[in-house]
C-alpha cells in the first residue's frame, strides 16, 4: 500500500509518473532498452532530453536568452559554482562582492561557501527570530557581482512573498523546494537553481537556469566541471549527464502540464496550504512558528504547545511514530530545528493533507 509521504526530499512523486516509468522500464519508446541503458549521445535519448528541456521552458516561461543546464552535485554544488563563475577573481581569494540575505540554514550554507571565492556581505538576516520571517531586503549596491536569496526555506518553512528588485545586479536564487509550485517571473533573475529531488524528480539532477550574459566569466583556475560556459557549450553533455533523472523530470513535467501547468498547480498548492494552516491556527495542541505573510506553501513546520521540554519531545516523538503507523510518513522536523514538518510538494494530493488533519484532530483529542 502507498503511504502519504511528507518527506522534505527526496519526496513523493506522482503515481502516474511512477507507473509510466515502470511500464517503460525494460523497453522505452519501442527502443528495446531501458532509459538507464541508453547512450546519452544516442538518437534514442536525444528526444527524451529535448522534451524535458522544452517542457521546462514552456511551463516556467523561460525566455530564449536563458540557458537551461542539467547538472549534478545538487543545489549544494551551486553554492560554489555561482560564486566561482560570476564573482571569483583570477587570483583565488580576490573575488568581487556577493550580497546575501540570510533566511535559514541553506542560505547560510550558500553564503559560507561563496565566502571562499567572493567577498560575501550578509545584508539582512532573520536569524534573530529563529528564521520565522523574511527580512526586508536592502537595495543591491552597484558593485555587487550578484545578490542571493533562497526563495523557499525548506527547513524553517518561510517563503519570499515578493521578489526583491536588484536593478542591474543579477539576482540569484535557490529554488530547490519551490520550483514550479507557483508562477515565477524568470526575467527577474540572473540565475535560478534547484536540486530535482523536491518538486521535479529523483535526486541526482540539478537544474540551472542562467541568463546568457552571465556565462563565460569563470576564472582560469575554475575546474572544467564547475564552469557554466563549458556545460552550456556542450548542451549539458560535457560528460555523461544524469540521463535517467532527466527522463524522470520529463515525465513529471508531462504530468504537470496535463494538470494545467503552473497556474493550476499553484491554485491546488494554495488550497492545500490554506487548509493546513487554517487547521494549525485553530488547534489547541499544534501551532505554526512562522509569521503569516511569509508562510511557505511547500514546507509547513509545526510544534506542540506543551511547555515542559521533556514532555514536548516525548509527545512529538509519539506523534511522528503514530502518524507513520497510520500511513502518514516522514513528519519529523529537520534534525537541527526539531518539532514536526509536513512537506506538501506538487505531488502531494489534497487527500493526503486532509488525512493528516484528520489524524491530528484525533491525536489532539486523545
Ligand atoms: C534540499 C535543499 C538544498 C540541498 O540540496 P542538495 O541537492 O542536497 O544539495 C539546498 N537548498 C534548498 C532550499 C533545499 O531545499
CSV table of C-alpha atoms and ligand atoms in Angstrom, one decimal:
chain,number,residue,atom,x,y,z
A,1,UNK,CA,0.0,0.0,0.0
A,2,UNK,CA,1.3,3.5,-0.9
A,3,UNK,CA,1.6,5.9,2.1
A,4,UNK,CA,1.2,9.6,2.2
A,5,UNK,CA,4.9,10.7,2.2
A,6,UNK,CA,5.5,14.2,3.7
A,7,UNK,CA,9.3,13.9,3.2
A,8,UNK,CA,11.1,17.2,2.6
A,9,UNK,CA,13.3,15.5,0.0
A,10,UNK,CA,13.7,13.2,-1.7
A,11,UNK,CA,10.0,13.3,-1.7
A,12,UNK,CA,6.8,11.8,-3.1
A,13,UNK,CA,6.5,11.5,-6.9
A,14,UNK,CA,3.1,11.5,-8.7
A,15,UNK,CA,1.8,7.9,-9.0
A,16,UNK,CA,1.1,8.2,-12.8
A,17,UNK,CA,4.8,9.1,-13.3
A,18,UNK,CA,5.9,6.0,-11.4
A,19,UNK,CA,3.5,3.9,-13.3
A,20,UNK,CA,4.7,5.2,-16.7
A,21,UNK,CA,8.4,4.7,-15.6
A,22,UNK,CA,7.6,1.1,-14.6
A,23,UNK,CA,5.8,0.4,-17.9
A,24,UNK,CA,8.9,1.7,-19.8
A,25,UNK,CA,11.5,0.1,-17.5
A,26,UNK,CA,12.6,-2.6,-19.9
A,27,UNK,CA,11.6,-1.0,-23.2
A,28,UNK,CA,11.3,2.7,-23.5
A,29,UNK,CA,9.5,4.1,-26.6
A,30,UNK,CA,10.0,0.9,-28.5
A,31,UNK,CA,13.8,1.0,-28.4
A,32,UNK,CA,14.1,-2.3,-26.6
A,33,UNK,CA,16.1,-0.6,-23.9
A,34,UNK,CA,15.6,1.0,-20.5
A,35,UNK,CA,16.4,4.7,-20.5
A,36,UNK,CA,19.1,3.7,-18.0
A,37,UNK,CA,20.9,1.7,-20.6
A,38,UNK,CA,20.9,4.3,-23.4
A,39,UNK,CA,23.9,6.3,-24.5
A,40,UNK,CA,23.5,9.9,-23.7
A,41,UNK,CA,24.5,10.8,-27.2
A,42,UNK,CA,22.2,8.3,-28.9
A,43,UNK,CA,19.2,9.1,-31.2
A,44,UNK,CA,17.1,7.3,-28.6
A,45,UNK,CA,18.0,9.5,-25.8
A,46,UNK,CA,18.0,12.8,-27.7
A,47,UNK,CA,14.2,13.2,-27.9
A,48,UNK,CA,13.9,12.4,-24.2
A,49,UNK,CA,16.4,15.1,-23.3
A,50,UNK,CA,14.9,17.7,-25.7
A,51,UNK,CA,11.4,17.0,-24.4
A,52,UNK,CA,12.5,17.6,-20.8
A,53,UNK,CA,14.1,20.9,-21.7
A,54,UNK,CA,11.3,22.2,-23.9
A,55,UNK,CA,8.6,21.3,-21.3
A,56,UNK,CA,10.6,23.1,-18.6
A,57,UNK,CA,10.9,26.1,-20.8
A,58,UNK,CA,7.3,26.1,-21.6
A,59,UNK,CA,6.0,25.5,-18.0
A,60,UNK,CA,8.3,28.1,-16.4
A,61,UNK,CA,8.2,30.6,-19.3
A,62,UNK,CA,11.9,30.6,-19.7
A,63,UNK,CA,13.0,33.2,-22.3
A,64,UNK,CA,15.3,32.4,-25.2
A,65,UNK,CA,18.2,34.3,-23.7
A,66,UNK,CA,18.5,31.9,-20.8
A,67,UNK,CA,20.2,28.5,-20.9
A,68,UNK,CA,18.9,25.5,-19.1
A,69,UNK,CA,21.6,23.2,-17.8
A,70,UNK,CA,21.1,19.7,-16.3
A,71,UNK,CA,24.0,19.1,-13.9
A,72,UNK,CA,24.9,17.0,-10.9
A,73,UNK,CA,26.2,17.9,-7.5
A,74,UNK,CA,22.9,19.0,-6.1
A,75,UNK,CA,21.9,22.6,-5.1
A,76,UNK,CA,24.8,22.4,-2.8
A,77,UNK,CA,27.3,22.5,-5.6
A,78,UNK,CA,25.7,25.6,-7.0
A,79,UNK,CA,26.6,27.3,-3.7
A,80,UNK,CA,30.2,27.1,-5.1
A,81,UNK,CA,29.5,27.3,-8.8
A,82,UNK,CA,27.7,30.6,-8.7
A,83,UNK,CA,30.5,32.5,-7.0
A,84,UNK,CA,33.2,30.7,-9.0
A,85,UNK,CA,31.6,31.6,-12.3
A,86,UNK,CA,30.4,35.2,-11.7
A,87,UNK,CA,32.3,36.6,-8.7
A,88,UNK,CA,35.7,35.0,-8.3
A,89,UNK,CA,38.8,36.7,-9.5
A,90,UNK,CA,41.7,35.3,-11.5
A,91,UNK,CA,43.6,35.4,-8.2
A,92,UNK,CA,41.9,33.0,-5.8
A,93,UNK,CA,40.6,34.8,-2.7
A,94,UNK,CA,40.3,38.2,-4.5
A,95,UNK,CA,36.7,38.0,-5.7
A,96,UNK,CA,34.1,40.6,-6.1
A,97,UNK,CA,31.3,41.3,-3.6
A,98,UNK,CA,28.4,38.9,-3.3
A,99,UNK,CA,25.3,40.1,-1.3
A,100,UNK,CA,23.3,37.6,0.7
A,101,UNK,CA,20.1,37.6,2.6
A,102,UNK,CA,20.2,35.0,5.4
A,103,UNK,CA,16.9,33.3,5.8
A,104,UNK,CA,17.8,29.9,7.0
A,105,UNK,CA,20.3,27.1,7.1
A,106,UNK,CA,20.5,26.7,3.3
A,107,UNK,CA,21.1,30.4,2.6
A,108,UNK,CA,23.7,30.4,5.4
A,109,UNK,CA,25.5,27.4,3.8
A,110,UNK,CA,25.4,29.2,0.4
A,111,UNK,CA,27.0,32.3,1.9
A,112,UNK,CA,29.7,30.4,3.7
A,113,UNK,CA,30.6,28.5,0.6
A,114,UNK,CA,30.6,31.7,-1.5
A,115,UNK,CA,32.9,33.4,1.0
A,116,UNK,CA,35.7,31.1,-0.2
A,117,UNK,CA,35.6,32.8,-3.6
A,118,UNK,CA,34.0,36.1,-3.2
A,119,UNK,CA,33.7,38.9,-0.6
A,120,UNK,CA,30.4,37.9,1.0
A,121,UNK,CA,28.3,40.6,2.7
A,122,UNK,CA,25.2,39.4,4.5
A,123,UNK,CA,22.9,42.4,4.1
A,124,UNK,CA,19.9,41.1,6.1
A,125,UNK,CA,19.1,38.1,8.3
A,126,UNK,CA,16.1,36.7,10.1
A,127,UNK,CA,18.3,34.7,12.5
A,128,UNK,CA,17.2,36.9,15.4
A,129,UNK,CA,13.8,35.2,15.5
A,130,UNK,CA,14.8,31.7,14.5
A,131,UNK,CA,14.2,32.5,10.8
A,132,UNK,CA,10.5,32.7,11.4
A,133,UNK,CA,10.1,35.6,8.9
A,134,UNK,CA,11.7,37.1,5.7
A,135,UNK,CA,13.6,40.3,6.4
A,136,UNK,CA,13.2,43.5,4.3
A,137,UNK,CA,15.8,43.1,1.5
A,138,UNK,CA,18.1,46.1,1.3
A,139,UNK,CA,18.9,47.5,-2.1
A,140,UNK,CA,21.8,46.0,-4.1
A,141,UNK,CA,25.0,48.0,-4.4
A,142,UNK,CA,26.3,48.8,-7.9
A,143,UNK,CA,29.5,46.8,-7.4
A,144,UNK,CA,27.7,43.6,-6.3
A,145,UNK,CA,28.6,40.7,-8.6
A,146,UNK,CA,25.3,39.1,-7.5
A,147,UNK,CA,22.6,39.1,-4.9
A,148,UNK,CA,21.5,35.8,-3.5
A,149,UNK,CA,18.2,34.8,-1.9
A,150,UNK,CA,16.7,31.4,-1.0
A,151,UNK,CA,13.1,31.8,-2.4
A,152,UNK,CA,11.6,29.0,-0.2
A,153,UNK,CA,13.3,27.9,3.0
A,154,UNK,CA,12.7,24.2,3.2
A,155,UNK,CA,13.7,23.7,6.8
A,156,UNK,CA,12.1,26.6,8.6
A,157,UNK,CA,9.1,26.9,6.2
A,158,UNK,CA,9.3,30.5,5.0
A,159,UNK,CA,8.9,31.9,1.5
A,160,UNK,CA,9.6,35.3,-0.1
A,161,UNK,CA,6.2,36.7,-1.0
A,162,UNK,CA,7.7,39.3,-3.3
A,163,UNK,CA,10.9,39.3,-5.4
A,164,UNK,CA,13.3,42.0,-4.5
A,165,UNK,CA,14.3,44.4,-7.2
A,166,UNK,CA,18.1,44.4,-7.5
A,167,UNK,CA,18.3,46.7,-10.6
A,168,UNK,CA,21.2,45.7,-12.8
A,169,UNK,CA,22.8,43.4,-10.2
A,170,UNK,CA,21.9,39.8,-11.1
A,171,UNK,CA,19.5,38.2,-8.6
A,172,UNK,CA,20.4,34.6,-7.9
A,173,UNK,CA,18.0,32.2,-6.2
A,174,UNK,CA,18.0,28.7,-4.8
A,175,UNK,CA,14.5,27.5,-5.8
A,176,UNK,CA,15.1,23.8,-4.9
A,177,UNK,CA,11.9,23.5,-2.8
A,178,UNK,CA,9.5,25.7,-4.7
A,179,UNK,CA,10.4,25.3,-8.4
A,180,UNK,CA,7.1,25.0,-10.4
A,181,UNK,CA,5.0,25.4,-7.3
A,182,UNK,CA,3.6,28.7,-8.4
A,183,UNK,CA,4.3,31.2,-11.3
A,184,UNK,CA,7.7,32.8,-11.2
A,185,UNK,CA,8.9,35.6,-13.4
A,186,UNK,CA,12.2,34.2,-14.6
A,187,UNK,CA,13.3,37.5,-16.1
A,188,UNK,CA,13.7,39.0,-12.6
A,189,UNK,CA,16.7,36.6,-12.1
A,190,UNK,CA,20.1,36.1,-13.4
A,191,UNK,CA,20.5,32.5,-12.2
A,192,UNK,CA,17.9,30.1,-10.7
A,193,UNK,CA,19.0,26.7,-9.5
A,194,UNK,CA,17.2,23.7,-8.0
A,195,UNK,CA,18.1,20.1,-6.9
A,196,UNK,CA,15.5,17.9,-8.5
A,197,UNK,CA,14.5,15.8,-5.5
A,198,UNK,CA,11.8,18.0,-4.1
A,199,UNK,CA,9.5,19.1,-6.9
A,200,UNK,CA,11.0,17.7,-10.1
A,201,UNK,CA,12.1,14.1,-9.9
A,202,UNK,CA,14.6,11.8,-8.2
A,203,UNK,CA,17.8,13.0,-6.6
A,204,UNK,CA,20.9,13.3,-8.8
A,205,UNK,CA,20.0,16.1,-11.3
A,206,UNK,CA,20.3,19.8,-10.7
A,207,UNK,CA,18.6,22.3,-12.9
A,208,UNK,CA,20.3,25.6,-13.6
A,209,UNK,CA,18.6,28.4,-15.5
A,210,UNK,CA,21.1,31.1,-16.4
A,211,UNK,CA,20.9,34.3,-18.4
A,212,UNK,CA,23.4,34.1,-21.2
A,213,UNK,CA,25.4,37.2,-20.4
A,214,UNK,CA,26.4,35.6,-17.1
A,215,UNK,CA,28.1,32.7,-18.9
A,216,UNK,CA,31.8,33.0,-19.7
A,217,UNK,CA,33.2,34.8,-16.7
A,218,UNK,CA,34.9,31.9,-14.9
A,219,UNK,CA,38.5,32.4,-13.8
A,220,UNK,CA,41.3,30.4,-15.3
A,221,UNK,CA,41.6,28.1,-12.3
A,222,UNK,CA,38.0,27.0,-12.3
A,223,UNK,CA,37.7,23.2,-12.8
A,224,UNK,CA,36.1,22.3,-16.1
A,225,UNK,CA,33.2,20.5,-14.4
A,226,UNK,CA,32.3,23.7,-12.5
A,227,UNK,CA,32.2,26.0,-15.5
A,228,UNK,CA,28.8,27.2,-16.8
A,229,UNK,CA,30.4,28.1,-20.2
A,230,UNK,CA,31.6,24.5,-20.8
A,231,UNK,CA,28.3,22.9,-19.7
A,232,UNK,CA,26.4,25.4,-21.9
A,233,UNK,CA,28.6,25.0,-24.9
A,234,UNK,CA,28.2,21.2,-24.7
A,235,UNK,CA,24.5,21.2,-24.1
A,236,UNK,CA,24.9,19.6,-20.6
A,237,UNK,CA,26.8,16.8,-22.2
A,238,UNK,CA,30.4,17.8,-21.5
A,239,UNK,CA,30.4,14.5,-19.6
A,240,UNK,CA,27.6,11.9,-19.0
A,241,UNK,CA,24.6,13.8,-17.7
A,242,UNK,CA,22.2,12.1,-15.2
A,243,UNK,CA,20.2,10.6,-18.0
A,244,UNK,CA,17.6,8.7,-16.1
A,245,UNK,CA,16.9,11.6,-13.8
A,246,UNK,CA,16.4,13.9,-16.8
A,247,UNK,CA,14.0,11.3,-18.2
A,248,UNK,CA,12.1,11.2,-14.9
A,249,UNK,CA,11.9,15.0,-14.8
A,250,UNK,CA,10.4,14.9,-18.3
A,251,UNK,CA,7.7,12.6,-17.0
A,252,UNK,CA,6.9,14.8,-14.0
A,253,UNK,CA,6.7,17.9,-16.3
A,254,UNK,CA,4.4,16.0,-18.7
A,255,UNK,CA,2.2,15.1,-15.7
A,256,UNK,CA,2.2,18.8,-14.5
A,257,UNK,CA,1.3,20.0,-18.0
A,258,UNK,CA,-1.6,17.5,-18.1
A,259,UNK,CA,-2.9,19.1,-14.8
A,260,UNK,CA,-3.0,22.5,-16.4
A,261,UNK,CA,0.6,23.7,-15.7
A,262,UNK,CA,1.9,26.0,-13.0
A,263,UNK,CA,-1.2,28.2,-12.7
A,264,UNK,CA,-3.3,25.1,-12.0
A,265,UNK,CA,-0.9,23.5,-9.5
A,266,UNK,CA,-0.4,26.8,-7.7
A,267,UNK,CA,-4.2,27.0,-7.1
A,268,UNK,CA,-4.1,23.5,-5.7
A,269,UNK,CA,-1.0,24.2,-3.6
A,270,UNK,CA,-2.6,27.3,-2.1
A,271,UNK,CA,-5.7,25.2,-1.2
A,272,UNK,CA,-3.6,22.6,0.4
A,273,UNK,CA,-1.6,25.0,2.4
A,274,UNK,CA,-4.6,27.1,3.5
A,275,UNK,CA,-6.4,24.0,4.7
A,276,UNK,CA,-3.4,23.0,6.8
A,277,UNK,CA,-2.5,26.5,8.2
A,278,UNK,CA,-6.2,27.0,9.0
A,279,UNK,CA,-6.2,23.8,11.0
A,280,UNK,CA,-3.0,24.8,12.8
A,281,UNK,CA,-4.2,28.3,13.6
A,282,UNK,CA,-7.3,26.8,15.3
A,283,UNK,CA,-5.7,23.9,17.0
A,284,UNK,CA,-5.2,23.9,20.8
A,285,UNK,CA,-2.2,21.5,20.6
A,286,UNK,CA,-0.3,22.4,17.4
A,287,UNK,CA,0.8,25.7,16.0
A,288,UNK,CA,2.9,27.2,13.2
A,289,UNK,CA,6.0,29.1,14.3
A,290,UNK,CA,6.1,31.1,11.1
A,291,UNK,CA,4.8,34.7,10.7
A,292,UNK,CA,1.7,34.7,8.5
A,293,UNK,CA,2.9,36.8,5.5
A,294,UNK,CA,5.9,34.5,5.0
A,295,UNK,CA,4.5,31.1,5.3
A,296,UNK,CA,5.7,28.5,2.8
A,297,UNK,CA,3.2,26.7,0.5
A,298,UNK,CA,5.5,23.7,0.3
A,299,UNK,CA,7.1,23.1,3.8
A,300,UNK,CA,5.0,23.5,6.9
A,301,UNK,CA,6.7,23.1,10.3
A,302,UNK,CA,4.5,22.8,13.3
A,303,UNK,CA,5.1,22.3,17.0
A,304,UNK,CA,3.1,21.4,20.1
A,305,UNK,CA,2.2,23.9,22.7
A,306,UNK,CA,3.5,21.8,25.5
A,307,UNK,CA,5.6,23.9,27.9
A,308,UNK,CA,7.6,21.1,29.6
A,309,UNK,CA,10.6,20.4,27.2
A,310,UNK,CA,10.9,16.7,28.0
A,311,UNK,CA,7.2,16.1,27.7
A,312,UNK,CA,7.2,18.0,24.4
A,313,UNK,CA,9.9,15.8,22.9
A,314,UNK,CA,8.1,12.7,24.1
A,315,UNK,CA,4.8,13.9,22.7
A,316,UNK,CA,6.3,14.9,19.3
A,317,UNK,CA,8.2,11.6,19.0
A,318,UNK,CA,4.9,9.8,19.7
A,319,UNK,CA,3.1,11.8,17.1
A,320,UNK,CA,5.6,11.0,14.4
A,321,UNK,CA,5.6,7.3,15.3
A,322,UNK,CA,1.8,7.0,15.4
A,323,UNK,CA,1.4,9.0,12.2
A,324,UNK,CA,3.7,6.7,10.4
A,325,UNK,CA,1.7,3.7,11.7
A,326,UNK,CA,-1.3,5.4,10.2
A,327,UNK,CA,0.4,5.7,6.7
A,328,UNK,CA,1.5,9.3,7.1
A,329,UNK,CA,5.3,9.2,7.0
A,330,UNK,CA,8.3,11.4,7.3
A,331,UNK,CA,6.7,14.1,9.5
A,332,UNK,CA,9.7,14.7,11.8
A,333,UNK,CA,11.1,18.2,11.7
A,334,UNK,CA,14.7,18.8,10.5
A,335,UNK,CA,17.3,17.4,12.8
A,336,UNK,CA,18.6,21.0,13.5
A,337,UNK,CA,15.2,22.5,14.4
A,338,UNK,CA,13.1,19.7,15.8
A,339,UNK,CA,9.3,19.7,16.0
A,340,UNK,CA,7.3,18.3,13.0
A,341,UNK,CA,7.1,19.4,9.4
A,342,UNK,CA,4.8,18.4,6.6
A,343,UNK,CA,6.3,18.9,3.1
A,344,UNK,CA,3.4,19.1,0.7
A,345,UNK,CA,5.1,19.5,-2.7
A,346,UNK,CA,3.2,19.4,-6.1
A,347,UNK,CA,2.9,15.6,-5.9
A,348,UNK,CA,1.0,15.6,-2.6
A,349,UNK,CA,-2.7,15.2,-3.3
A,350,UNK,CA,-5.2,17.3,-1.2
A,351,UNK,CA,-6.5,13.9,0.2
A,352,UNK,CA,-3.1,13.5,1.9
A,353,UNK,CA,-3.4,16.8,3.6
A,354,UNK,CA,-7.0,16.0,4.7
A,355,UNK,CA,-5.9,12.6,6.0
A,356,UNK,CA,-3.1,14.3,8.0
A,357,UNK,CA,-5.5,16.9,9.5
A,358,UNK,CA,-8.0,14.1,10.5
A,359,UNK,CA,-5.1,12.2,12.2
A,360,UNK,CA,-4.0,15.4,14.0
A,361,UNK,CA,-7.6,16.1,15.2
A,362,UNK,CA,-7.8,12.6,16.6
A,363,UNK,CA,-4.3,12.8,18.2
A,364,UNK,CA,-5.3,16.1,19.8
A,365,UNK,CA,-8.4,14.6,21.3
A,366,UNK,CA,-6.5,11.7,22.9
B,1,LIG,C1,17.3,20.4,-0.2
B,1,LIG,C2,17.8,21.8,-0.4
B,1,LIG,C3,19.2,22.0,-0.7
B,1,LIG,C4,20.2,20.9,-0.7
B,1,LIG,O1,20.1,20.3,-2.0
B,1,LIG,P1,21.1,19.2,-2.4
B,1,LIG,O2,20.6,18.9,-3.8
B,1,LIG,O3,21.0,18.0,-1.5
B,1,LIG,O4,22.5,19.8,-2.5
B,1,LIG,C5,19.6,23.3,-0.8
B,1,LIG,N1,18.7,24.3,-0.8
B,1,LIG,C6,17.4,24.2,-0.6
B,1,LIG,C7,16.5,25.3,-0.5
B,1,LIG,C8,16.9,22.9,-0.4
B,1,LIG,O5,15.6,22.7,-0.1
